[in-house]
Short mmCIF file of C-alpha atoms and ligand atoms in Angstrom, two decimals:
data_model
loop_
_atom_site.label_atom_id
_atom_site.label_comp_id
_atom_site.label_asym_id
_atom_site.label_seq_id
_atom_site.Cartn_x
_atom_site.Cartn_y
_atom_site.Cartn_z
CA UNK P 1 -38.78 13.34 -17.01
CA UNK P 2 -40.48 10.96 -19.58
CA UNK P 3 -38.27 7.89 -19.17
CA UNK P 4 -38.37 5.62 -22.23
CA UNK P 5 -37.39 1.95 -21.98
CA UNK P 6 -34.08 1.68 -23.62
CA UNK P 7 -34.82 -2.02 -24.62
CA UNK P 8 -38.05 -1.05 -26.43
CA UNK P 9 -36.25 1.84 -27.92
CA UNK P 10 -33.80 -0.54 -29.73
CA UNK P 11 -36.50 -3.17 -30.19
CA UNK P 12 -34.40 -5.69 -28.53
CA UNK P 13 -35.54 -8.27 -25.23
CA UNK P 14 -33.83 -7.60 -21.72
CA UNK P 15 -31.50 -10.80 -21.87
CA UNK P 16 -29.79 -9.98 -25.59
CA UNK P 17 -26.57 -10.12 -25.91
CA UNK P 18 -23.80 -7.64 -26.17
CA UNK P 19 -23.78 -8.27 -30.02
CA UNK P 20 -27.78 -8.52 -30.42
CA UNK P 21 -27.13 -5.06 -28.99
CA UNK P 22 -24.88 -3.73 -31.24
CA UNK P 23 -26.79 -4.71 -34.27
CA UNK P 24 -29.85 -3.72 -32.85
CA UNK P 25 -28.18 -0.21 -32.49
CA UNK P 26 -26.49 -0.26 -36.15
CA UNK P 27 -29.35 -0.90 -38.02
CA UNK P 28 -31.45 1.31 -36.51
CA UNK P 29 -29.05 4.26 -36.63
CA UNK P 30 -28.62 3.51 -40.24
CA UNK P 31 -32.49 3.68 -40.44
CA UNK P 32 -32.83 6.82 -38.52
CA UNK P 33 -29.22 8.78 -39.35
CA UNK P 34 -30.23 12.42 -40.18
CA UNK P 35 -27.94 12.09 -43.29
CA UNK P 36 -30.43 9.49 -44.74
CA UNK P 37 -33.30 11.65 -43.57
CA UNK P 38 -32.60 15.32 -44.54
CA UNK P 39 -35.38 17.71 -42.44
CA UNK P 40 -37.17 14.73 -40.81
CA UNK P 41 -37.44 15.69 -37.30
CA UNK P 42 -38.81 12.20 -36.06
CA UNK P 43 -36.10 10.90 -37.68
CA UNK P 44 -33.49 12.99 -36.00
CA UNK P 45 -35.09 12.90 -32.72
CA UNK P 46 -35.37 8.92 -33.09
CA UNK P 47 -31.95 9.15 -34.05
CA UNK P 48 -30.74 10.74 -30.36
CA UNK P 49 -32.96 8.16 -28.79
CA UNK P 50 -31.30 5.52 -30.19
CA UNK P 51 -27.78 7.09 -29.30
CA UNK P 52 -28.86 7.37 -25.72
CA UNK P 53 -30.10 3.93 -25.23
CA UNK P 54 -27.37 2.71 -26.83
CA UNK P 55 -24.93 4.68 -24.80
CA UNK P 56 -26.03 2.61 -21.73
CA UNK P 57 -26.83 -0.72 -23.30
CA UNK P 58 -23.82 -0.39 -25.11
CA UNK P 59 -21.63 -0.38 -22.14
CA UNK P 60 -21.68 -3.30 -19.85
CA UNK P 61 -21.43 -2.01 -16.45
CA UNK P 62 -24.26 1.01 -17.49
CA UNK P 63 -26.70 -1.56 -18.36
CA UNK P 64 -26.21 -3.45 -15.10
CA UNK P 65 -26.85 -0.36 -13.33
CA UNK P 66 -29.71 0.92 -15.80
CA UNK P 67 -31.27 -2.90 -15.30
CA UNK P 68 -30.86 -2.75 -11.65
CA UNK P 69 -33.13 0.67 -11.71
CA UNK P 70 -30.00 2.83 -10.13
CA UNK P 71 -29.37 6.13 -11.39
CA UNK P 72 -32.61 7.34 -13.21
CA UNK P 73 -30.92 8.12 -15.67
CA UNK P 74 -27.31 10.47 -17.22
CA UNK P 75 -27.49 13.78 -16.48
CA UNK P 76 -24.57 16.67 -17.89
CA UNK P 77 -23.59 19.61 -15.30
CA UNK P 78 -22.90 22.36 -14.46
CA UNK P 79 -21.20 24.45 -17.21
CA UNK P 80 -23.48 22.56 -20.31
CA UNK P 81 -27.30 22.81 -18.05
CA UNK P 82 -29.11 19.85 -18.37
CA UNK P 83 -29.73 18.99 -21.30
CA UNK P 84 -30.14 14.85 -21.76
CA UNK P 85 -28.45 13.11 -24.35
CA UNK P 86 -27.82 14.25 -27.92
CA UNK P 87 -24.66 16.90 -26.79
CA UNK P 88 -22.54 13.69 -26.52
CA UNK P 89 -23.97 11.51 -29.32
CA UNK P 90 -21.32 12.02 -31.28
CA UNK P 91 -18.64 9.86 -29.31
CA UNK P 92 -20.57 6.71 -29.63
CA UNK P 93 -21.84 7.64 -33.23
CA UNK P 94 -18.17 7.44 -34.31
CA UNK P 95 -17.42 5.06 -32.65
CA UNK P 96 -19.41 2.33 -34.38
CA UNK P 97 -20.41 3.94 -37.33
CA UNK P 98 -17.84 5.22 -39.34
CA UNK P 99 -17.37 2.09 -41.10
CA UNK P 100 -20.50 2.29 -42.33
CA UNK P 101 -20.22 6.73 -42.98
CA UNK P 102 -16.48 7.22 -43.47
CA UNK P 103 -15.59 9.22 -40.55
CA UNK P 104 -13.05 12.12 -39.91
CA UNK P 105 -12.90 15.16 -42.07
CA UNK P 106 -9.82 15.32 -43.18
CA UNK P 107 -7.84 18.60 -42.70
CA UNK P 108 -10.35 21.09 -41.34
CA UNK P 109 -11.29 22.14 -37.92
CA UNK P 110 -11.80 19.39 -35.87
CA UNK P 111 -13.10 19.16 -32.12
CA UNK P 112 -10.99 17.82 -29.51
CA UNK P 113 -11.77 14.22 -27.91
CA UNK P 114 -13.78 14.01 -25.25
CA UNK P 115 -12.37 12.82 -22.02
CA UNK P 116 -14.01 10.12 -19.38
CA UNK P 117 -13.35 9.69 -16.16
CA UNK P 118 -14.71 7.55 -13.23
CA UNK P 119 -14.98 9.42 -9.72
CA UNK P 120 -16.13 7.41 -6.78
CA UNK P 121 -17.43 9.50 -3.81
CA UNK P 122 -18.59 8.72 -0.27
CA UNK P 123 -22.59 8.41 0.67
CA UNK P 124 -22.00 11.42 2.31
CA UNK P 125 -20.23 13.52 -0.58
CA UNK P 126 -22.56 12.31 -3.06
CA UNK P 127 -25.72 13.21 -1.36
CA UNK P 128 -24.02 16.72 -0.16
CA UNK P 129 -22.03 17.79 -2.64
CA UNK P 130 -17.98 17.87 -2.99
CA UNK P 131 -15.32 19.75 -4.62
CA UNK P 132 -13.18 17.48 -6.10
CA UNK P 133 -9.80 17.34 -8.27
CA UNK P 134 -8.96 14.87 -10.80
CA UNK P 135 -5.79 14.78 -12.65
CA UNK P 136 -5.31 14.08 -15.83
CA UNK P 137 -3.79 14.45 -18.59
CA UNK P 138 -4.26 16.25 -22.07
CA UNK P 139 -3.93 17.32 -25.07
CA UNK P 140 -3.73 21.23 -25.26
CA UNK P 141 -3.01 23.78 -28.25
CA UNK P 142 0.75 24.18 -28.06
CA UNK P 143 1.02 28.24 -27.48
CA UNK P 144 4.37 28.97 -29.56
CA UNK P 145 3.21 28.22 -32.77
CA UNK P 146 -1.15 28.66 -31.30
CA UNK P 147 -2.09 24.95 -32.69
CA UNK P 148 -0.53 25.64 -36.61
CA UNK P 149 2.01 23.06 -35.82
CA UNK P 150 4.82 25.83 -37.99
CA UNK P 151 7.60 27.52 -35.74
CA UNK P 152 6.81 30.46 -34.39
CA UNK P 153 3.52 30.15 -36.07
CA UNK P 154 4.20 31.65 -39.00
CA UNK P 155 5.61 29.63 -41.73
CA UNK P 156 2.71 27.98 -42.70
CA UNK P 157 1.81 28.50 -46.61
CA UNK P 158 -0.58 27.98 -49.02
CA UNK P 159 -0.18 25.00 -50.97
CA UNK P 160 1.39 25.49 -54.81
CA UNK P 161 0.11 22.83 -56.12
CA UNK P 162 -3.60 22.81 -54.80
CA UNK P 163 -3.57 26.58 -54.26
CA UNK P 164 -5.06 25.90 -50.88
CA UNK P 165 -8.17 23.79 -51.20
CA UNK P 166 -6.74 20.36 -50.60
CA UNK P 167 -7.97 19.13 -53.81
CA UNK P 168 -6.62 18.69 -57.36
CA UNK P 169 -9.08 18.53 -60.56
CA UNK P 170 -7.46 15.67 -63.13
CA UNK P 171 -9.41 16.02 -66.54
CA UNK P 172 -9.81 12.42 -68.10
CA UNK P 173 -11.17 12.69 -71.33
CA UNK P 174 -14.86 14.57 -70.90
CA UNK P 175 -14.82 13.96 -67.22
CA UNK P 176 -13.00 16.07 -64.32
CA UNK P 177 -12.11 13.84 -61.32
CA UNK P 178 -11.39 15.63 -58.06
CA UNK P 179 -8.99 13.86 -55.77
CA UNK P 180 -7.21 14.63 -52.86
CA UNK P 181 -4.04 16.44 -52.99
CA UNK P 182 -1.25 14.84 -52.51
CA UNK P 183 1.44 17.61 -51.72
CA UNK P 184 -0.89 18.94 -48.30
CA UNK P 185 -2.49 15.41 -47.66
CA UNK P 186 -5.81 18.05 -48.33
CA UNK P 187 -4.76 20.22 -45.49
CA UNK P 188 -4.41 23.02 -48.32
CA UNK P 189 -1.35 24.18 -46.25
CA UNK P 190 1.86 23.62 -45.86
CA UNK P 191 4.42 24.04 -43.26
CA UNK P 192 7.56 24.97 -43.91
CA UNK P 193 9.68 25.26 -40.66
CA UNK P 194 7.98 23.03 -37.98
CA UNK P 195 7.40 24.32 -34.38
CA UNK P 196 10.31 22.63 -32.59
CA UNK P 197 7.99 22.66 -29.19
CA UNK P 198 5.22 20.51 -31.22
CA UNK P 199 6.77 18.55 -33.38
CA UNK P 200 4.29 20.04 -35.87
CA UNK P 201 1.10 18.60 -33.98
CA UNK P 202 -0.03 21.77 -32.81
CA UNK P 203 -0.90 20.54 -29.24
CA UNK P 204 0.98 19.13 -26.54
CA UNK P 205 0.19 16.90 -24.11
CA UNK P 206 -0.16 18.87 -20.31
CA UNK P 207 -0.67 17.58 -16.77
CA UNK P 208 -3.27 19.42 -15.41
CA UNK P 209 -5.54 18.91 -11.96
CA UNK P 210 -9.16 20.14 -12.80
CA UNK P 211 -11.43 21.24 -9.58
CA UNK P 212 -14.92 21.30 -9.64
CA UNK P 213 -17.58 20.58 -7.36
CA UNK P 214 -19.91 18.09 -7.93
CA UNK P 215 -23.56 18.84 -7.10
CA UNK P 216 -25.40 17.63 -4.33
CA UNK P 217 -27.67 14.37 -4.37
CA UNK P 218 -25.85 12.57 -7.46
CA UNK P 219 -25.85 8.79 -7.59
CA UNK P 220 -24.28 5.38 -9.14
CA UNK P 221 -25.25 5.93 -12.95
CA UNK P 222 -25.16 9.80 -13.19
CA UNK P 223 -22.75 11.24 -15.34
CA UNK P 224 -21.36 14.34 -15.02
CA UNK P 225 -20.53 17.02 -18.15
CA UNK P 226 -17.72 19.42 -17.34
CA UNK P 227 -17.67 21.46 -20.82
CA UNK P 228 -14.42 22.25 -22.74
CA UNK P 229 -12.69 20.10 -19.97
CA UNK P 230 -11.47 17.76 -22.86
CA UNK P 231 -8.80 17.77 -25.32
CA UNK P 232 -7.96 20.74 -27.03
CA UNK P 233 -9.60 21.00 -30.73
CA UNK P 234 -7.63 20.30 -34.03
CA UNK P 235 -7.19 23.40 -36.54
CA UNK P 236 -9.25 25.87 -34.42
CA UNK P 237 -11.84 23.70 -33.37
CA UNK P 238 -13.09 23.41 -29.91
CA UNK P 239 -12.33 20.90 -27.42
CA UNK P 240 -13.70 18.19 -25.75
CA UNK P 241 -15.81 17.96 -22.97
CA UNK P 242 -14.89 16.20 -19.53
CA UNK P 243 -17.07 13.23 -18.34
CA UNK P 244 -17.45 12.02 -15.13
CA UNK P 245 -19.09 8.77 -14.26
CA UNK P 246 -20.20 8.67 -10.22
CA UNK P 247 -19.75 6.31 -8.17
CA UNK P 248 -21.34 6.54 -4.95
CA UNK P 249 -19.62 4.23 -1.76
CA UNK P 250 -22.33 2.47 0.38
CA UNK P 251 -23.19 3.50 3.79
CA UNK P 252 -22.26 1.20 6.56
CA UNK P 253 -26.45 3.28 8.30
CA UNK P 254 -27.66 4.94 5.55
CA UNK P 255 -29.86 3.61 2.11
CA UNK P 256 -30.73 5.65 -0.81
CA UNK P 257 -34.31 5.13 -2.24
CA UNK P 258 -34.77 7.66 -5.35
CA UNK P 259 -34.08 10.78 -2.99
CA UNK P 260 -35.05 9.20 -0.04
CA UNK P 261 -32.51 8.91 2.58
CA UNK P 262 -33.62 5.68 4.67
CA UNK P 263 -32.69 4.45 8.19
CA UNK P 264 -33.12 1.07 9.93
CA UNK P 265 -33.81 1.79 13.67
CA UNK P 266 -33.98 -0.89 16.21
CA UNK P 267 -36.52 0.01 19.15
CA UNK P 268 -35.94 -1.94 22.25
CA UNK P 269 -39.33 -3.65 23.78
CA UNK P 270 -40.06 -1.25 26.27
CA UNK P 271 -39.01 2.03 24.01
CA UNK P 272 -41.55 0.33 21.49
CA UNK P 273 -44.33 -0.34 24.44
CA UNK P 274 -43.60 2.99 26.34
CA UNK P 275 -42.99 5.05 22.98
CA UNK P 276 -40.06 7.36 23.37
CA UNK P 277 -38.25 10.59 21.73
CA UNK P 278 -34.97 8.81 19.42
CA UNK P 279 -32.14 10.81 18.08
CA UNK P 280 -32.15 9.84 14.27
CA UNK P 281 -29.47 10.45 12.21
CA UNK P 282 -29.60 12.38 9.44
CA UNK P 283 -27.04 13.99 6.78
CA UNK P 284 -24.72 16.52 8.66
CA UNK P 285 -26.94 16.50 11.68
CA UNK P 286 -29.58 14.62 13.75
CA UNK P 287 -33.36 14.81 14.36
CA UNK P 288 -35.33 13.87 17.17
CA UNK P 289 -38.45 11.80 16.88
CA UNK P 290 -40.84 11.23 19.00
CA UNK P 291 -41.97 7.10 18.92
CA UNK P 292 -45.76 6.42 19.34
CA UNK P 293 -46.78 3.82 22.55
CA UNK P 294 -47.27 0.21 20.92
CA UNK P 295 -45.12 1.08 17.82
CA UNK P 296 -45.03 -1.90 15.65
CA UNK P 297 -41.88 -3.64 14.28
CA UNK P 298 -41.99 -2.54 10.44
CA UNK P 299 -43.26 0.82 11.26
CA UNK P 300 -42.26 3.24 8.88
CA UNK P 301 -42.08 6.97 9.27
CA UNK P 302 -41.53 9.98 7.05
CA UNK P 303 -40.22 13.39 7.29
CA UNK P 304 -40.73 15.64 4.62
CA UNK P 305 -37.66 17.03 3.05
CA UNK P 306 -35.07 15.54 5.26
CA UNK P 307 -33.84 13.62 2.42
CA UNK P 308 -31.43 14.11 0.06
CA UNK P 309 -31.33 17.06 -3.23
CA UNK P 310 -32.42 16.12 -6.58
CA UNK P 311 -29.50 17.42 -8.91
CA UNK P 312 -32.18 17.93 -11.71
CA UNK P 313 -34.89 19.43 -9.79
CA UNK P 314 -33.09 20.89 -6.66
CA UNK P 315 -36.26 19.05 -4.37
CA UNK P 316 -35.66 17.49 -1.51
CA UNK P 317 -36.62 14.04 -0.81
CA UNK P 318 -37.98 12.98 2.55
CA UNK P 319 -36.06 11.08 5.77
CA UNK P 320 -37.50 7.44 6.17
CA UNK P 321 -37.17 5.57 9.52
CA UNK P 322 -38.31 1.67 9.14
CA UNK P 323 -38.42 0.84 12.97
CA UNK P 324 -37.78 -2.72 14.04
CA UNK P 325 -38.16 -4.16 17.71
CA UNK P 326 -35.19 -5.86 19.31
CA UNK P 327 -36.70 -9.43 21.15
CA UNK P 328 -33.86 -9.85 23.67
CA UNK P 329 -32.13 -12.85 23.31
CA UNK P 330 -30.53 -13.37 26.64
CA UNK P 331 -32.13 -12.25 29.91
CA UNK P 332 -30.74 -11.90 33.42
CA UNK P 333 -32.52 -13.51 36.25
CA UNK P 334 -34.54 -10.21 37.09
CA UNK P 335 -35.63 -9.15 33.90
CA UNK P 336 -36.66 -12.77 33.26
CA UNK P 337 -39.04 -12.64 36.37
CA UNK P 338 -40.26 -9.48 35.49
CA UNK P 339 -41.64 -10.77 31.97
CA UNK P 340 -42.62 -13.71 33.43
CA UNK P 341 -45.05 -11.51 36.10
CA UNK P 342 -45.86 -9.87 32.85
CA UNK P 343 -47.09 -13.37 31.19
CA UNK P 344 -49.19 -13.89 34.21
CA UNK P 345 -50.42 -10.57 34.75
CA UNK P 346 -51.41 -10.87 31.08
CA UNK P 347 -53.42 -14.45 31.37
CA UNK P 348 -50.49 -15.92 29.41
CA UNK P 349 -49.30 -19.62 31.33
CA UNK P 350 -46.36 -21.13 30.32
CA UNK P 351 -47.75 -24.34 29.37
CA UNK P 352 -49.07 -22.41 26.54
CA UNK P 353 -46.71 -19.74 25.73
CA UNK P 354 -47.79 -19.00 22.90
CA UNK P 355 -50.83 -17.03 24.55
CA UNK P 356 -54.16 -16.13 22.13
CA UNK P 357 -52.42 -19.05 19.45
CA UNK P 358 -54.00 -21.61 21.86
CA UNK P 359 -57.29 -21.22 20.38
CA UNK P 360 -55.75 -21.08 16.71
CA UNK P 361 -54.31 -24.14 17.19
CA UNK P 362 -57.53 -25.69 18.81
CA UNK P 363 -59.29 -24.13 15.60
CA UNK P 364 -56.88 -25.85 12.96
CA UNK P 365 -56.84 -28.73 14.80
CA UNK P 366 -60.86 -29.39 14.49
CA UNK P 367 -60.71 -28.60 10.67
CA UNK P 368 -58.52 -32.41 10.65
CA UNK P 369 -61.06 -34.07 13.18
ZN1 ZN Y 401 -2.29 20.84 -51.58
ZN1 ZN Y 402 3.68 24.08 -31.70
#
């Protein structure tokens, strides 16, 4: 996935403020809107761009997690495939700009909002996958009167005194002027009995517990489309989507690096001398590895595909052991006779314990004489 700096995209430094930020974003959306720029497909394309970096950068706790390199970046489920930014432009686009592009069309269909929701998940749920339910609730199209907002859904007729089209034409002097009606507020409709369930609205608000399962390997930064999960569209249009922003719990053994799944094991000295087979965890199981003889503290070993799934790509990333040795701090009488027949054995006296350094020391020292 070509990954474009979201800083350079809005032509802003990495320490601006939330307000640099902002009119960073505004200008260049004004620049780049596809209303100014009618067929221009660099323009439109910019135009997404810009929604998408400002969709992190915009939001405080997305840039700390884009600036801290977590979560490679916002990726929409199931349902909607995976398509990266531009399906949800349009929430932040209104947001900020319709002071600048009037927003709203008045009267006509009208899609419902879009609903966001944090879930937080375990290390283990988020690298494996879990079905979850979140609550919520909603607007949906209130079924007596289907969304018309007129009892029974019937009553609702045409406007007299627009005949429908939400607009009156006033002729002043050679000029028509077209304004909006003000009979139907330019709904070119007109209810005459309201649905009593409604109040007229056409949707209602419903509890409702949506279950889903969330794929395997998502992390801190992802967020999750579930389409039509939203509110319930205005006048026949369609809803909303539901959002999910992950958060994934830290392990108390486990790391996560990219789709590496990575382990700290301590080796004691003799497993580390002697080499031995260790039971690693993994994810839902264990693996045994066999330690080389004279394994080194820092050693680091992979196995292929033991890691954790890539929700995009559906590869697995590898298991990574970093192996540390364990100097024991407290010894009992034998072991401490043991190691020092081991100093001895090894030429080692302990007038000069620290062995082969001797001669380093000797060697520093003559640089100074
Ligand atoms: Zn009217
Ligand atoms: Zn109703």
């Amino acid at each position: 996935m070509a990954s474009k700096d979201f800083y350079t995209v809005l032509g802003i430094s990495r320490n601006a403020s939330a307000d640099d930020i902002k009119k960073a974003y505004r200008k260049l959306a004004m620049q780049y809107h596809p209303d100014r720029n009618p067929g221009d497909k660099a323009a439109e394309a910019q135009f997404k761009l810009i929604n998408e970096a400002y969709e992190v950068l915009g939001d405080p706790q997305k840039r700390q997690v884009y600036d801290s390199g977590g979560g490679s970046g916002f990726f929409e489920g199931f349902d909607g495939g995976f398509a990266r930014g531009g399906a949800n432009f349009g929430d932040v686009f209104s947001e900020v700009l319709n002071e600048f592009f009037g927003g709203g069309s008045s009267g006509g269909r009208q899609q419902g909002e879009h609903i966001l929701r944090q879930v937080e998940l375990s290390f283990e749920e988020a690298a494996l996958g879990k079905e979850i339910s979140i609550k919520l609730a909603r607007w949906e199209t209130c079924a007596p009167c289907s969304g018309n907002g007129s009892k029974n859904g019937k009553s609702v007729t045409v406007c007299s005194s627009c005949r429908g089209t939400g607009f009156i034409r006033i002729q002043q002097g050679f000029f028509h002027v077209q304004k909006t009606c003000g009979t139907c507020g330019g709904e070119g409709r007109m209810i005459t009995e309201i649905c009593p369930n409604c109040s007229g609205k056409g949707r209602i608000s419903v509890d409702r517990t949506i279950t889903r399962s969330i794929p395997a390997g998502v992390q801190t930064g992802m967020r999750v489309r579930i389409s039509g999960e939203g509110h319930a569209g205005v006048s026949g249009g369609p809803p909303g989507d539901l959002y999910l922003d992950v958060v994934v719990k830290p392990h108390q053994v486990f790391t996560r690096e990219g789709d590496d799944l990575v382990i700290e094991k301590n080796l004691t000295l003799t497993q580390a001398i002697f080499g031995s087979t260790l039971e690693i965890p993994t994810l839902g199981g264990s693996y045994a590895m066999k330690v080389d003889p004279g394994t080194q503290p820092g050693t680091v070993r992979r196995v292929r595909g033991k890691g954790i799934a890539n929700p995009q790509t559906r590869g697995l990333g590898d298991l990574v052991v970093r192996f540390n040795v364990e100097i024991p701090t407290r010894l009992s009488r034998e072991q401490r006779e043991a190691l020092e027949r081991f100093a001895e054995v090894s030429g080692e006296s302990q007038e000069n314990p620290a062995g082969g350094d001797g001669g380093l020391f000797s060697k520093v020292k003559s640089i100074f004489e």
